[in-house]
Amino acid sequence: LGFRKALGTSYKLGPGMSIASAARLPARLFRSHRLASASAAPRHRASFGACALGSALRGQPGHPPLFFGDAGLLARWSACRATPQTMQDICEAGLDESRRLEHVRFLHRELRIRLAHAAAVLNGLLPDLAEGHGIHDTVKRHVDSIRDLEYGPCPKTPAENHEFVRLLEHMLAYHGDDTYHVVRDVCRSTGSEDQELQVNTALERFFLLRIGTRFLLRHHVEASRGSRPGYSGVVQLDGDPAGIARRSASASARLCRAHLGQAPPIRVVEDGCGLPAFPCEPAALSYVLTELFKNACRAVVERHAEGFDDDLPPVECRVARSEAGLLVEVRDEGGGIRPEQLGKIGRFGQSTSSVSPWSSIGNGPAEGHPAGVLAGYGVGLALSRLFAQYFGGCLVISSEVGVGTTATLRMTWQGESSERLPLLSQAVTPALPEVY
């Protein structure tokens, strides 16, 4: 930090500049502006391991090493491992104010790690993608948020937590369109099958980190506003999956009628009543179920376009709760998915819709936002699968050509089980410069 003040500058990532190359800038300036006391110091080569570089470079206990500028912040925090939380810890922090103050100190550090990991994933995309305006601007927003946390105080009192909550609310709004900007750049690019798989793997890591980060942000903000009956933050302690399914079905049918003129009936049946409570986040479950219902309704209408609502075969939904978790099956008679498409279902940018709305979107977010669109972006199923994974489950799509499709959703995140975060390889973490 002293050298940053001595140099009187900080560094921001430019278009096409990787974290690793940007991180080497301060080191070269460091050599040319060497202080007399540093010239006699022995050399130390920096290498990644845990959150320290050895006794010669070690900062405060438990904190990663210090480097310079924005690139240094990314290098510093992306070297650390994220800490998955259990559902029990999250719920207790939302209900107990003393635990909440302890949790907010954890968040102050953990958010920087997760944001740095997400930025590193995006910066590691193929060069033509990493240079895209949407992805570049998203990385910049992540750097901005890391900087806000880095130079803001760690809350220790309820009053300081109140100010911290205002910062988290700003971050939620600031990153609200990241999904749109990132996927837009990806859908406009072309590449080989291997490149598409590589990009899809990177996007899965980025969005899984995003889901977990925003869940922690929203949970702490909601818990700090005051507890709602039956809730801990955004978690409904005694969840009502069947009720969520019925509301999602109603919203999906209305959307289908608005876009296609008609919609099939959706029947929701619940099994396993009277079993122990299943804590869940209603917003996440509603998002996934709405995506499944939208796809089912569209398939049925497109296959049976000659009929009226009463003549369309229904979409069947079964909601089953058990001590092992939640199971939801959504079945339709929309004719199924061709085998060559089924293998790509769940990838970003892949859609069964014949019309892609991306083709009419310009450079500005106001020219066409995904909200309220029935299909075509190739995002809904991919994100739904990651939501299921984050909450300890999976989403499986099976199909019989000429008959229909079945989507099976499982969620098992309860008690002492931890949130599912991506395992980032060493390739994601940028190389550090030599330090003299």
Coordinates of C-alpha atoms in Angstrom, one line a residue:
L1 CA 0.0 0.0 0.0
G2 CA 2.9 2.3 0.7
F3 CA 4.3 1.9 -2.8
R4 CA 0.9 2.6 -4.3
K5 CA 0.9 6.0 -2.5
A6 CA 4.5 6.5 -3.5
L7 CA 3.7 5.9 -7.2
G8 CA 0.6 7.9 -6.9
T9 CA -1.4 5.7 -9.2
S10 CA -3.7 2.7 -9.5
Y11 CA -4.4 0.4 -12.3
K12 CA -7.6 -0.7 -14.1
L13 CA -8.1 -3.5 -16.5
G14 CA -8.4 -2.3 -20.1
P15 CA -10.2 -4.1 -22.9
G16 CA -8.4 -7.4 -23.7
M17 CA -6.0 -7.1 -20.7
S18 CA -5.9 -10.2 -18.6
I19 CA -5.6 -10.1 -14.9
A20 CA -2.2 -11.8 -15.1
S21 CA -0.7 -9.2 -17.6
A22 CA -2.2 -6.3 -15.7
A23 CA -0.9 -7.6 -12.4
R24 CA 2.7 -7.4 -13.8
L25 CA 2.4 -3.7 -14.4
P26 CA 3.1 -2.6 -10.8
A27 CA 6.0 -5.0 -10.6
R28 CA 7.8 -3.3 -13.5
L29 CA 7.1 0.1 -12.1
F30 CA 8.3 -1.2 -8.7
R31 CA 11.7 -2.1 -10.2
S32 CA 12.1 1.4 -11.8
H33 CA 11.1 3.2 -8.6
R34 CA 13.0 1.0 -6.2
L35 CA 13.5 2.6 -2.8
A36 CA 16.9 2.5 -1.2
S37 CA 15.7 0.3 1.6
A38 CA 14.2 -2.2 -0.8
S39 CA 17.4 -2.5 -3.0
A40 CA 19.2 -4.4 -0.2
A41 CA 16.3 -6.7 0.4
P42 CA 16.5 -10.3 -0.9
R43 CA 14.4 -11.4 -3.8
H44 CA 11.3 -13.6 -3.3
R45 CA 9.4 -15.2 -6.1
A46 CA 5.7 -15.2 -5.5
S47 CA 3.7 -18.4 -6.0
F48 CA 0.1 -19.3 -5.3
G49 CA -0.8 -21.7 -2.5
A50 CA -2.9 -20.8 0.4
C51 CA -3.6 -17.1 1.2
A52 CA 0.0 -16.3 1.9
L53 CA 3.3 -16.1 0.1
G54 CA 5.7 -17.1 2.8
S55 CA 7.0 -15.3 5.9
A56 CA 8.8 -12.5 3.9
L57 CA 5.5 -11.5 2.2
R58 CA 3.0 -12.4 4.8
G59 CA 0.5 -9.7 6.0
Q60 CA -1.9 -10.0 8.8
P61 CA -2.7 -13.6 10.0
G62 CA -5.5 -15.0 7.9
H63 CA -5.3 -12.3 5.2
P64 CA -4.0 -12.7 1.7
P65 CA -0.8 -10.9 0.6
L66 CA -1.0 -7.2 -0.5
F67 CA -0.3 -6.1 -4.1
F68 CA -1.0 -3.0 -6.1
G69 CA -4.0 -1.4 -7.8
D70 CA -7.1 -3.1 -9.1
A71 CA -5.2 -5.9 -10.7
G72 CA -3.5 -6.5 -7.3
L73 CA -6.9 -6.7 -5.6
L74 CA -8.0 -9.4 -8.1
A75 CA -4.8 -11.3 -7.7
R76 CA -4.9 -11.0 -3.9
W77 CA -8.5 -12.3 -3.4
S78 CA -8.7 -14.8 -6.2
A79 CA -5.8 -16.6 -4.5
C80 CA -8.1 -17.4 -1.6
R81 CA -10.6 -20.3 -1.3
A82 CA -14.3 -19.5 -0.9
T83 CA -16.0 -20.9 2.2
P84 CA -19.3 -22.7 1.6
Q85 CA -22.0 -22.1 4.2
T86 CA -24.5 -24.6 5.6
M87 CA -28.2 -23.9 5.5
Q88 CA -28.2 -24.1 9.3
D89 CA -25.6 -21.4 9.7
I90 CA -27.3 -19.1 7.2
C91 CA -30.7 -19.5 8.9
E92 CA -29.2 -18.9 12.4
A93 CA -27.4 -15.8 11.2
G94 CA -30.7 -14.5 9.9
L95 CA -32.6 -15.1 13.1
D96 CA -30.0 -14.1 15.8
E97 CA -28.7 -10.5 15.7
S98 CA -25.5 -11.4 17.6
R99 CA -24.8 -14.2 15.1
R100 CA -25.7 -11.7 12.3
L101 CA -22.9 -9.3 13.4
E102 CA -20.5 -12.3 13.4
H103 CA -21.8 -13.3 9.9
V104 CA -21.4 -9.8 8.5
R105 CA -17.7 -9.9 9.3
F106 CA -17.5 -13.1 7.4
L107 CA -19.4 -11.6 4.5
H108 CA -17.0 -8.6 4.3
R109 CA -14.2 -10.9 3.5
E110 CA -16.0 -13.7 1.7
L111 CA -17.7 -11.4 -0.9
R112 CA -14.4 -10.1 -2.1
I113 CA -13.2 -13.7 -2.6
R114 CA -16.3 -14.7 -4.6
L115 CA -16.3 -11.6 -6.7
A116 CA -12.6 -12.0 -7.5
H117 CA -13.2 -15.6 -8.5
A118 CA -16.1 -14.6 -10.8
A119 CA -14.0 -11.9 -12.4
A120 CA -11.1 -14.3 -12.9
V121 CA -13.4 -16.8 -14.6
L122 CA -14.6 -14.2 -17.1
N123 CA -11.1 -12.9 -17.7
G124 CA -10.1 -16.4 -18.6
L125 CA -12.6 -16.8 -21.5
L126 CA -11.4 -17.0 -25.1
P127 CA -9.7 -13.7 -26.1
D128 CA -12.4 -12.6 -28.5
L129 CA -15.0 -13.1 -25.8
A130 CA -13.0 -11.5 -22.9
E131 CA -12.7 -8.4 -25.1
G132 CA -16.4 -8.0 -25.6
H133 CA -17.9 -4.9 -24.1
G134 CA -20.5 -6.8 -22.0
I135 CA -17.9 -9.1 -20.4
H136 CA -15.3 -6.4 -20.0
D137 CA -17.9 -4.1 -18.3
T138 CA -19.0 -6.9 -16.1
V139 CA -15.4 -7.5 -14.9
K140 CA -15.0 -3.8 -14.3
R141 CA -18.2 -3.9 -12.1
H142 CA -16.8 -6.8 -10.1
V143 CA -13.5 -4.8 -9.6
D144 CA -15.6 -1.8 -8.4
S145 CA -17.4 -3.8 -5.9
I146 CA -14.3 -5.5 -4.6
R147 CA -12.8 -2.0 -4.2
D148 CA -15.9 -0.8 -2.3
L149 CA -15.5 -3.6 0.2
E150 CA -11.7 -3.4 0.4
Y151 CA -11.6 0.3 1.4
G152 CA -14.8 0.2 3.5
P153 CA -14.8 -0.6 7.2
C154 CA -15.7 -4.0 8.5
P155 CA -19.0 -3.6 10.4
K156 CA -18.8 -4.3 14.1
T157 CA -21.9 -2.6 15.4
P158 CA -25.6 -2.5 14.4
A159 CA -25.2 1.0 13.1
E160 CA -22.2 0.0 11.0
N161 CA -24.1 -3.0 9.7
H162 CA -26.9 -0.6 8.6
E163 CA -24.4 1.3 6.4
F164 CA -23.0 -2.1 5.1
V165 CA -26.5 -3.2 4.2
R166 CA -26.9 0.0 2.1
L167 CA -23.7 -1.0 0.2
L168 CA -25.0 -4.5 -0.4
E169 CA -28.3 -3.1 -1.8
H170 CA -26.2 -0.9 -4.1
M171 CA -24.2 -4.0 -5.2
L172 CA -27.4 -6.0 -5.9
A173 CA -28.7 -3.2 -8.2
Y174 CA -25.2 -2.5 -9.8
H175 CA -24.8 -6.2 -10.9
G176 CA -28.4 -6.7 -11.8
D177 CA -27.9 -6.9 -15.6
D178 CA -24.6 -8.9 -15.5
T179 CA -26.4 -12.0 -16.8
Y180 CA -27.8 -10.2 -19.8
H181 CA -24.5 -8.6 -20.7
V182 CA -22.4 -11.7 -20.4
V183 CA -24.8 -14.1 -22.2
R184 CA -25.3 -11.5 -25.0
D185 CA -21.6 -11.5 -25.8
V186 CA -21.4 -15.3 -25.7
C187 CA -24.5 -15.7 -28.0
R188 CA -23.0 -13.4 -30.6
S189 CA -19.8 -15.3 -30.8
T190 CA -19.0 -18.4 -32.9
G191 CA -16.5 -21.2 -32.4
S192 CA -15.8 -24.9 -32.6
E193 CA -17.6 -27.5 -30.5
D194 CA -14.6 -27.7 -28.2
Q195 CA -14.6 -24.0 -27.7
E196 CA -18.3 -23.9 -27.0
L197 CA -17.8 -26.5 -24.3
Q198 CA -14.9 -24.6 -22.8
V199 CA -17.0 -21.4 -22.8
N200 CA -20.0 -23.2 -21.3
T201 CA -17.9 -24.6 -18.5
A202 CA -16.5 -21.2 -17.7
L203 CA -20.1 -19.7 -17.7
E204 CA -21.3 -22.4 -15.4
R205 CA -18.6 -21.5 -12.9
F206 CA -19.3 -17.8 -13.2
F207 CA -23.1 -18.1 -12.8
L208 CA -22.8 -20.6 -9.9
L209 CA -20.6 -18.1 -8.1
R210 CA -23.1 -15.4 -9.0
I211 CA -26.0 -17.4 -7.6
G212 CA -24.2 -18.0 -4.3
T213 CA -23.0 -14.5 -4.0
R214 CA -26.4 -12.9 -4.6
F215 CA -28.1 -15.4 -2.3
L216 CA -25.8 -14.3 0.6
L217 CA -26.3 -10.6 -0.3
R218 CA -30.1 -10.8 -0.5
H219 CA -30.3 -13.0 2.7
H220 CA -28.3 -10.6 4.8
V221 CA -30.1 -7.5 3.5
E222 CA -33.5 -9.1 4.2
A223 CA -32.5 -10.4 7.6
S224 CA -31.2 -6.9 8.6
R225 CA -34.5 -5.3 7.6
G226 CA -36.3 -7.3 10.3
S227 CA -37.6 -10.9 10.5
R228 CA -40.8 -11.9 8.7
P229 CA -42.9 -14.6 10.4
G230 CA -41.7 -18.0 9.2
Y231 CA -38.6 -16.6 7.5
S232 CA -34.9 -16.2 8.1
G233 CA -33.8 -13.6 5.7
V234 CA -34.9 -14.9 2.3
V235 CA -35.3 -18.5 3.5
Q236 CA -38.8 -19.8 4.2
L237 CA -38.3 -22.1 7.1
D238 CA -41.4 -24.2 6.5
G239 CA -41.4 -24.0 2.7
D240 CA -44.6 -24.5 0.6
P241 CA -43.2 -26.0 -2.7
A242 CA -46.7 -26.9 -3.9
G243 CA -48.0 -23.4 -3.4
I244 CA -44.9 -22.0 -5.2
A245 CA -45.6 -24.4 -8.0
R246 CA -49.2 -23.3 -8.4
R247 CA -48.3 -19.6 -8.4
S248 CA -45.5 -20.3 -11.0
A249 CA -47.9 -22.3 -13.1
S250 CA -50.4 -19.4 -13.1
A251 CA -47.8 -16.9 -14.1
S252 CA -46.4 -19.1 -16.9
A253 CA -49.9 -19.7 -18.3
R254 CA -50.5 -16.0 -18.5
L255 CA -47.2 -15.4 -20.2
C256 CA -47.9 -18.2 -22.7
R257 CA -51.3 -16.7 -23.6
A258 CA -49.7 -13.2 -24.0
H259 CA -47.2 -14.5 -26.5
L260 CA -49.0 -17.4 -28.2
G261 CA -52.6 -16.7 -27.7
Q262 CA -53.5 -19.8 -25.7
A263 CA -52.0 -22.0 -22.9
P264 CA -52.6 -25.6 -21.7
P265 CA -54.0 -26.2 -18.2
I266 CA -51.3 -27.0 -15.6
R267 CA -52.3 -29.5 -12.9
V268 CA -50.2 -29.5 -9.7
V269 CA -50.4 -32.5 -7.4
E270 CA -48.7 -32.7 -4.0
D271 CA -47.3 -35.8 -2.3
G272 CA -45.8 -36.2 1.2
C273 CA -48.0 -33.9 3.2
G274 CA -47.3 -33.9 7.0
L275 CA -43.5 -34.5 6.6
P276 CA -40.9 -32.3 8.3
A277 CA -40.5 -28.7 7.1
F278 CA -38.4 -28.1 4.1
P279 CA -36.5 -24.8 4.2
C280 CA -36.2 -23.2 0.8
E281 CA -35.8 -19.9 -1.0
P282 CA -39.1 -19.2 -2.7
A283 CA -37.6 -16.9 -5.3
A284 CA -35.1 -19.5 -6.6
L285 CA -37.7 -22.3 -6.7
S286 CA -40.2 -20.1 -8.4
Y287 CA -37.6 -19.1 -11.1
V288 CA -36.8 -22.7 -11.9
L289 CA -40.4 -23.9 -11.9
T290 CA -41.5 -20.9 -14.1
E291 CA -38.8 -21.9 -16.6
L292 CA -40.0 -25.5 -16.7
F293 CA -43.7 -24.5 -17.1
K294 CA -42.9 -21.9 -19.8
N295 CA -41.0 -24.5 -21.8
A296 CA -43.8 -27.1 -21.4
C297 CA -46.6 -24.7 -22.3
R298 CA -44.8 -23.5 -25.4
A299 CA -44.1 -27.0 -26.6
V300 CA -47.8 -28.1 -26.1
V301 CA -49.2 -25.0 -27.9
E302 CA -46.8 -25.3 -30.8
R303 CA -47.6 -29.0 -31.3
H304 CA -51.4 -28.6 -30.9
A305 CA -51.8 -25.2 -32.4
E306 CA -55.1 -25.9 -34.0
G307 CA -57.0 -26.4 -30.7
F308 CA -58.3 -24.1 -28.0
D309 CA -57.3 -24.0 -24.3
D310 CA -59.8 -26.7 -23.3
D311 CA -58.6 -29.0 -26.1
L312 CA -54.9 -28.8 -25.2
P313 CA -53.4 -31.7 -23.3
P314 CA -52.5 -30.6 -19.7
V315 CA -49.1 -30.1 -18.2
E316 CA -48.8 -32.4 -15.2
C317 CA -46.7 -31.4 -12.2
R318 CA -46.0 -33.6 -9.2
V319 CA -44.5 -32.1 -6.0
A320 CA -43.1 -34.6 -3.5
R321 CA -41.4 -33.9 -0.2
S322 CA -39.4 -36.4 1.8
E323 CA -36.8 -36.3 4.5
A324 CA -34.2 -36.5 1.8
G325 CA -35.5 -33.2 0.2
L326 CA -37.7 -32.0 -2.6
L327 CA -38.7 -33.7 -5.9
V328 CA -40.7 -32.0 -8.6
E329 CA -41.7 -33.6 -11.9
V330 CA -43.1 -31.6 -14.8
R331 CA -44.5 -33.6 -17.8
D332 CA -45.9 -32.3 -21.1
E333 CA -47.2 -33.7 -24.3
G334 CA -45.4 -31.3 -26.5
G335 CA -43.9 -33.8 -28.9
G336 CA -40.5 -34.2 -27.2
I337 CA -37.0 -32.9 -28.1
R338 CA -34.9 -34.3 -30.9
P339 CA -31.9 -36.3 -29.8
E340 CA -29.4 -33.9 -31.4
Q341 CA -31.0 -31.1 -29.4
L342 CA -31.4 -33.0 -26.2
G343 CA -27.6 -33.4 -25.8
K344 CA -27.2 -29.6 -25.7
I345 CA -30.2 -28.7 -23.5
G346 CA -28.9 -26.9 -20.5
R347 CA -26.0 -25.2 -22.2
F348 CA -25.9 -21.4 -22.3
G349 CA -27.1 -20.0 -25.7
Q350 CA -28.9 -23.2 -26.6
S351 CA -32.7 -23.1 -27.0
T352 CA -35.4 -25.2 -28.5
S353 CA -37.1 -22.1 -29.8
S354 CA -36.8 -21.4 -33.5
V355 CA -36.6 -17.6 -33.0
S356 CA -33.7 -16.0 -31.2
P357 CA -34.4 -12.6 -29.7
W358 CA -30.7 -11.9 -29.6
S359 CA -30.7 -11.2 -33.3
S360 CA -32.7 -7.9 -32.8
I361 CA -30.8 -6.6 -29.8
G362 CA -28.3 -3.7 -30.2
N363 CA -25.6 -2.5 -27.9
G364 CA -27.7 -1.0 -25.2
P365 CA -29.6 -2.8 -22.5
A366 CA -32.6 -0.7 -23.1
E367 CA -33.0 -2.0 -26.6
G368 CA -34.1 -5.4 -25.5
H369 CA -34.1 -6.9 -22.1
P370 CA -34.8 -10.6 -21.4
A371 CA -37.5 -9.9 -18.8
G372 CA -40.9 -11.2 -19.7
V373 CA -39.8 -13.1 -22.8
L374 CA -41.2 -16.6 -23.2
A375 CA -38.3 -18.3 -24.9
G376 CA -35.3 -18.0 -27.2
Y377 CA -32.4 -16.7 -25.1
G378 CA -30.9 -20.1 -24.1
V379 CA -30.5 -19.0 -20.5
G380 CA -33.5 -20.3 -18.5
L381 CA -32.7 -24.0 -18.4
A382 CA -29.0 -23.4 -18.0
L383 CA -29.5 -21.2 -15.0
S384 CA -32.3 -23.5 -13.6
R385 CA -29.8 -26.4 -13.6
L386 CA -27.3 -24.3 -11.7
F387 CA -29.9 -23.2 -9.2
A388 CA -30.7 -26.9 -8.6
Q389 CA -27.0 -27.6 -8.2
Y390 CA -26.4 -24.8 -5.8
F391 CA -29.2 -26.0 -3.6
G392 CA -27.7 -29.5 -3.4
G393 CA -29.7 -31.2 -6.2
C394 CA -30.0 -31.5 -10.0
L395 CA -32.2 -30.9 -12.9
V396 CA -32.6 -33.8 -15.4
I397 CA -34.4 -33.5 -18.8
S398 CA -35.7 -36.7 -20.5
S399 CA -37.7 -36.8 -23.7
E400 CA -39.6 -39.2 -25.9
V401 CA -39.8 -37.9 -29.5
G402 CA -43.3 -37.7 -30.7
V403 CA -44.8 -37.8 -27.2
G404 CA -43.4 -35.3 -24.8
T405 CA -40.7 -34.2 -22.2
T406 CA -40.2 -34.8 -18.5
A407 CA -38.2 -32.4 -16.3
T408 CA -37.2 -33.8 -12.9
L409 CA -36.0 -31.3 -10.3
R410 CA -34.3 -32.3 -7.0
M411 CA -33.2 -30.0 -4.2
T412 CA -31.7 -31.3 -1.0
W413 CA -29.9 -28.4 0.8
Q414 CA -30.9 -28.7 4.4
G415 CA -29.3 -28.6 7.9
E416 CA -25.6 -29.3 7.9
S417 CA -25.2 -29.7 4.1
S418 CA -23.2 -26.9 2.5
E419 CA -23.9 -24.7 -0.6
R420 CA -22.5 -26.1 -3.8
L421 CA -19.8 -23.8 -5.2
P422 CA -17.6 -24.4 -8.2
L423 CA -14.1 -25.9 -7.8
L424 CA -11.8 -23.5 -9.6
S425 CA -8.7 -24.9 -11.2
Q426 CA -5.3 -23.3 -10.9
A427 CA -5.7 -22.0 -14.4
V428 CA -8.4 -19.6 -13.2
T429 CA -6.1 -18.0 -10.7
P430 CA -3.7 -15.5 -12.4
A431 CA 0.0 -15.7 -12.1
L432 CA 1.6 -13.2 -9.7
P433 CA 4.6 -11.0 -10.7
E434 CA 8.0 -11.3 -9.2
V435 CA 8.4 -9.3 -6.0
Y436 CA 11.7 -7.7 -5.1

